[in-house]
Amino acid sequence: MADVGETKESVGVRIVTSSPLNAETPLALLAAPIQEAGRLYVRSNFPTPTIDPVRYALEVVAPDGATRRFSLDDLRETASLTRTVTLECAGNGRTLLDPQPPGTAWTLGGTGTANFTGVPLAALLPDVDDAVEVVFTGADRGEAEGWGEISFQRSLPIDSLRHDPAPMVVWGMNGEPLPLEHGGPVRLVVPGWYAVASVKWLIRIELVRTPFEGCFQTERYLYLPPGEESSPVRRMRPRALVLRVGDHLLEADGISLPDAAAPLAISPGRVSVEGIAWTGTGSIDLVEVSLDGGTTWAVTEVEPESAPHVRTRWQVELDVTDDATELVARARDSEGQIQPLTSFWNELGYGNNEVQRIPLEVR
Ligand SMILES: Nc1nc2c(c(=O)[nH]1)N[C@H]1C(S)=C(S)[C@@H](COP(=O)(O)O)O[C@H]1N2
Ligand SMILES: [Mo]
């Protein structure tokens, strides 16, 4: 395993912490339509568990305790589908917050897209009239302050089974068996939701008649804005990322993101800028860029999304003059949600989709 700060391979993810494994994707690698294992960000709260795929069993438990078990072969024999899904950690953008809350120090690379193969969750569940939630248990365990040793567990409201696209139980990623660090052999994938909902190393699914109150449901992954009501982290907020400015592919070859101390040097004249954008509600309907820090905006050309909530590409030609100071990109979705120009500060540092700012030096 590489050390903190090093990249795993020469062109792979950047390790944020090695145990548990947390690694982010350099922006240069997000230009590809999907990220292969080793290039897709990794977020784990506990050490990676080992699961023997041959002995693997997924327990599906009804509220009365009736249990069905699925082996990996049982799952693979059910009618499967493959869907492209963009995942994003709710903590992505946390290092832009001041003061920076505790938690994994993501810059903007806590996201990525992959093709997942599996079945809709509903296909594995018994018919139960009065269940209110579905609780998912991962095989990973560890200490949580005030809770002792616990498993990673999260729940979804029962109506999420009817969402389109629906939550999936998956065992394949990008045409290969699901890699261990991404939850292999079997995980949940919940399109449109911050990826904390997508429980890895899935070993148990339980239908329950009362809301689940575990650690990762009621204490972590909550928005706690000062002076406001808390609310659970759910759908991804809209975000646009700039990936390329003229000839500069951001974070290519291990080069850091431009900042005030090391602005991006570009020449005046016509410059093509491109990036990606996604949202967990509706679809992306506008991406704009500004060269004056957010006072005036130019509309970009946005490709239609290949599927709901999957990151799409945008591109624009800009006339850069000597007085350009900062490149800013912002996305708006069809529900009218727009990226804020200032931080969304909250105690645990989730959902900070403030605009990306790239200081420029025009010369
Ligand atoms: N069992 C388990 N599932 C988990 C987690 C975890 O720590 N344990 N982390 C969640 C979080 S916070 C994120 S962002 C995604 C990351 O998925 P990835 O590592 O495949 O990118 O997994 C989610 N599922
Ligand atoms: Mo996350």
XYZ file of C-alpha atoms in Angstrom, residues 27-339:
313
model
C -9.516 15.540 -11.665
C -7.572 14.594 -14.816
C -8.892 11.034 -14.477
C -12.533 12.162 -14.252
C -12.585 13.097 -17.944
C -13.001 9.404 -18.854
C -16.654 8.236 -19.016
C -16.008 5.643 -16.312
C -13.241 5.124 -13.763
C -11.644 1.689 -13.567
C -10.762 0.154 -10.197
C -7.584 1.894 -9.015
C -8.871 5.151 -10.505
C -12.208 5.302 -8.681
C -12.190 7.044 -5.280
C -12.462 4.826 -2.195
C -14.164 5.691 1.096
C -14.165 3.233 4.008
C -15.052 3.955 7.625
C -13.520 0.714 8.934
C -10.733 -1.635 7.815
C -11.572 -3.591 4.652
C -13.110 -6.961 5.626
C -12.150 -10.214 3.944
C -15.005 -12.226 2.482
C -14.600 -15.610 0.802
C -16.760 -15.335 -2.356
C -17.311 -19.120 -2.319
C -18.810 -19.094 1.173
C -20.521 -15.729 0.727
C -24.241 -15.558 1.613
C -26.568 -12.578 1.554
C -29.281 -12.834 4.225
C -32.632 -11.224 3.447
C -34.757 -10.977 6.573
C -38.503 -10.183 6.833
C -39.910 -8.300 9.864
C -41.144 -11.636 11.321
C -37.597 -13.039 11.123
C -38.190 -15.277 8.068
C -34.801 -15.413 6.312
C -33.734 -16.225 2.754
C -30.085 -16.757 1.831
C -28.560 -16.014 -1.560
C -25.136 -17.325 -2.577
C -23.112 -15.409 -5.157
C -24.213 -17.974 -7.763
C -27.890 -17.531 -6.775
C -27.506 -13.797 -7.308
C -25.684 -14.162 -10.620
C -28.471 -16.455 -11.873
C -31.177 -13.812 -11.327
C -31.957 -11.559 -14.296
C -29.286 -8.903 -14.090
C -28.937 -5.427 -15.514
C -26.013 -3.031 -15.936
C -26.351 0.644 -15.115
C -23.905 3.571 -15.182
C -23.878 5.307 -11.800
C -22.006 8.386 -10.566
C -21.004 8.066 -6.925
C -19.987 10.987 -4.736
C -18.951 11.027 -1.096
C -21.022 13.480 0.953
C -17.707 14.803 2.310
C -16.438 15.798 -1.158
C -15.371 19.472 -1.064
C -14.789 19.396 2.702
C -11.308 20.970 2.496
C -12.881 24.086 0.948
C -14.631 24.762 4.271
C -13.103 27.201 6.732
C -12.685 26.129 9.465
C -12.334 22.629 8.049
C -14.583 20.159 9.911
C -13.193 16.793 11.037
C -13.472 13.899 8.599
C -11.728 12.685 5.475
C -9.868 15.603 3.843
C -11.394 15.436 0.359
C -10.575 18.173 -2.110
C -12.878 17.573 -5.112
C -11.942 14.027 -6.125
C -14.351 12.115 -3.863
C -16.421 11.135 -6.884
C -16.404 8.827 -9.883
C -18.531 6.854 -12.279
C -18.716 3.139 -13.020
C -20.930 0.538 -14.712
C -22.523 -1.655 -12.059
C -24.104 -5.048 -12.735
C -26.717 -6.507 -10.415
C -30.453 -6.673 -9.697
C -32.967 -4.112 -8.476
C -33.116 -4.400 -4.684
C -36.885 -5.034 -4.821
C -36.282 -8.304 -6.728
C -34.697 -9.847 -3.614
C -37.263 -8.684 -1.047
C -40.377 -10.515 0.186
C -43.730 -8.689 -0.031
C -44.327 -6.954 3.285
C -47.151 -4.429 3.747
C -46.089 -2.642 6.893
C -42.286 -2.339 6.543
C -41.114 1.291 6.778
C -37.405 0.920 6.040
C -34.820 -1.493 4.693
C -31.650 -1.862 6.800
C -28.361 -2.855 5.163
C -25.405 -4.357 7.024
C -21.818 -4.445 5.760
C -19.280 -7.062 6.863
C -16.877 -4.339 8.031
C -16.669 -3.624 11.760
C -14.906 -1.189 14.037
C -15.073 1.030 17.106
C -17.346 4.088 17.088
C -17.198 6.497 20.013
C -20.088 5.849 22.397
C -21.201 2.748 20.456
C -18.410 0.184 21.054
C -17.641 -2.214 18.193
C -20.279 -1.985 15.493
C -20.925 -2.967 11.892
C -21.396 -0.391 9.159
C -25.177 -0.163 8.797
C -27.495 2.210 6.962
C -31.179 2.206 6.070
C -33.343 3.458 3.201
C -36.999 4.461 3.413
C -39.267 1.812 1.884
C -40.481 4.204 -0.841
C -36.950 4.368 -2.261
C -37.642 0.922 -3.776
C -39.951 2.682 -6.230
C -37.449 5.357 -7.233
C -36.333 5.433 -10.833
C -33.473 4.561 -11.164
C -33.985 2.102 -8.313
C -31.414 0.962 -5.724
C -29.473 -2.100 -6.927
C -27.677 -5.001 -5.287
C -24.551 -5.393 -7.430
C -21.691 -7.883 -7.852
C -20.066 -6.540 -11.038
C -18.211 -3.320 -11.817
C -17.007 -2.295 -15.283
C -17.463 -5.872 -16.555
C -15.377 -7.477 -13.786
C -16.282 -8.948 -10.390
C -16.844 -6.078 -7.914
C -13.367 -5.221 -6.517
C -12.805 -5.734 -2.796
C -12.153 -2.059 -1.984
C -15.443 -1.104 -3.652
C -17.418 -3.578 -1.539
C -16.850 -6.927 -3.275
C -18.258 -9.464 -3.577
C -21.636 -7.681 -3.218
C -22.745 -4.114 -2.419
C -25.729 -1.823 -2.637
C -25.723 1.051 -5.170
C -28.270 3.845 -4.764
C -28.303 6.086 -7.876
C -28.665 9.812 -7.133
C -27.850 9.564 -3.418
C -24.593 10.520 -1.748
C -22.681 7.244 -1.746
C -22.896 6.646 2.015
C -26.242 5.014 1.134
C -24.451 2.501 -1.110
C -23.453 -0.028 1.565
C -20.354 -2.058 0.640
C -19.583 -5.701 1.643
C -23.335 -6.259 1.939
C -24.171 -9.370 4.014
C -27.644 -8.664 5.374
C -30.801 -6.848 4.258
C -33.628 -6.530 6.766
C -37.128 -5.114 6.380
C -38.156 -3.286 9.560
C -41.372 -1.798 10.971
C -39.667 1.022 12.894
C -37.059 3.522 11.668
C -33.444 2.373 12.087
C -31.408 4.386 14.611
C -27.829 3.122 14.199
C -24.693 5.246 14.529
C -24.214 5.970 10.810
C -27.922 6.855 10.500
C -28.553 9.114 13.485
C -25.116 10.503 14.479
C -23.032 10.602 11.311
C -23.902 11.727 7.795
C -26.205 14.476 9.044
C -26.259 18.105 7.985
C -25.723 20.147 11.153
C -25.754 23.786 10.039
C -25.303 26.168 12.999
C -28.653 27.384 14.321
C -30.676 25.229 11.936
C -32.485 21.878 12.171
C -30.377 18.834 11.384
C -31.328 16.685 8.402
C -29.983 13.435 6.945
C -27.617 13.410 3.973
C -29.597 12.080 1.016
C -29.412 13.143 -2.637
C -26.295 14.590 -4.272
C -26.373 18.351 -4.664
C -25.548 19.717 -8.126
C -21.855 20.168 -8.860
C -19.783 21.219 -11.875
C -16.059 20.474 -12.034
C -13.582 22.125 -14.387
C -11.266 19.442 -15.764
C -9.401 21.242 -18.559
C -8.514 24.886 -19.281
C -6.847 25.293 -22.703
C -3.938 22.824 -22.694
C -3.981 22.369 -18.925
C -5.578 19.155 -17.728
C -6.070 19.837 -14.005
C -4.177 17.541 -11.638
C -2.546 15.650 -14.505
C 0.865 14.130 -13.729
C 0.455 14.706 -10.005
C 0.319 18.525 -10.359
C -1.781 20.128 -7.586
C -4.912 22.168 -8.163
C -4.150 25.845 -8.869
C -4.549 28.074 -5.807
C -3.895 31.693 -4.855
C -0.185 30.937 -4.337
C 0.154 29.102 -7.661
C -2.506 30.407 -10.070
C -3.064 28.785 -13.442
C -0.972 30.619 -16.064
C -2.812 31.106 -19.373
C -2.356 33.371 -22.389
C -4.994 35.907 -23.426
C -7.215 34.954 -26.371
C -9.589 32.133 -27.189
C -9.482 29.371 -24.559
C -11.563 26.231 -24.520
C -12.709 25.083 -21.076
C -14.377 21.765 -20.297
C -15.588 19.734 -17.399
C -18.307 17.537 -15.974
C -21.459 18.139 -13.923
C -24.036 16.003 -12.122
C -26.934 16.198 -9.674
C -28.972 13.776 -7.574
C -32.300 15.532 -8.280
C -33.746 15.996 -11.751
C -31.072 16.635 -14.354
C -28.407 19.257 -15.047
C -30.024 22.026 -17.053
C -27.354 24.756 -16.972
C -23.606 25.055 -16.468
C -22.136 28.549 -16.501
C -18.579 29.804 -16.178
C -17.255 33.147 -15.044
C -13.852 34.764 -15.577
C -14.383 37.533 -13.038
C -14.995 35.498 -9.901
C -18.769 35.188 -10.358
C -20.012 38.615 -11.486
C -20.712 37.823 -15.146
C -21.391 34.368 -16.586
C -21.103 32.583 -19.924
C -23.411 29.662 -20.724
C -21.678 26.392 -21.675
C -22.790 23.610 -24.001
C -23.979 20.704 -21.870
C -24.319 17.174 -23.260
C -27.567 15.429 -22.319
C -27.024 12.934 -19.480
C -26.627 9.324 -20.605
C -28.855 8.269 -17.670
C -30.404 10.087 -14.678
C -27.877 11.448 -12.164
C -24.870 10.311 -14.226
C -22.213 12.939 -14.689
C -22.374 14.678 -18.041
C -19.829 16.778 -19.969
C -19.874 20.492 -20.730
C -17.628 22.672 -22.861
C -17.270 26.372 -23.701
C -14.990 28.685 -25.722
C -14.035 31.821 -23.788
C -12.311 35.059 -24.769
C -9.769 35.547 -22.032
C -8.579 39.118 -21.558
C -5.786 40.500 -19.341
C -8.202 41.394 -16.557
C -9.484 37.827 -15.989
C -8.803 36.886 -12.372
C -10.526 33.674 -11.553
C -12.372 30.945 -13.422
C -15.556 29.766 -11.688
C -18.016 27.100 -12.846
C -21.489 26.474 -11.472
C -24.255 24.032 -12.262
C -28.023 24.294 -11.908
C -30.429 21.365 -11.992
C -33.963 21.055 -13.330
C -35.315 21.386 -9.769
C -33.809 24.884 -9.660
C -31.005 23.970 -7.251
C -27.915 26.026 -8.032
C -24.369 25.740 -6.681
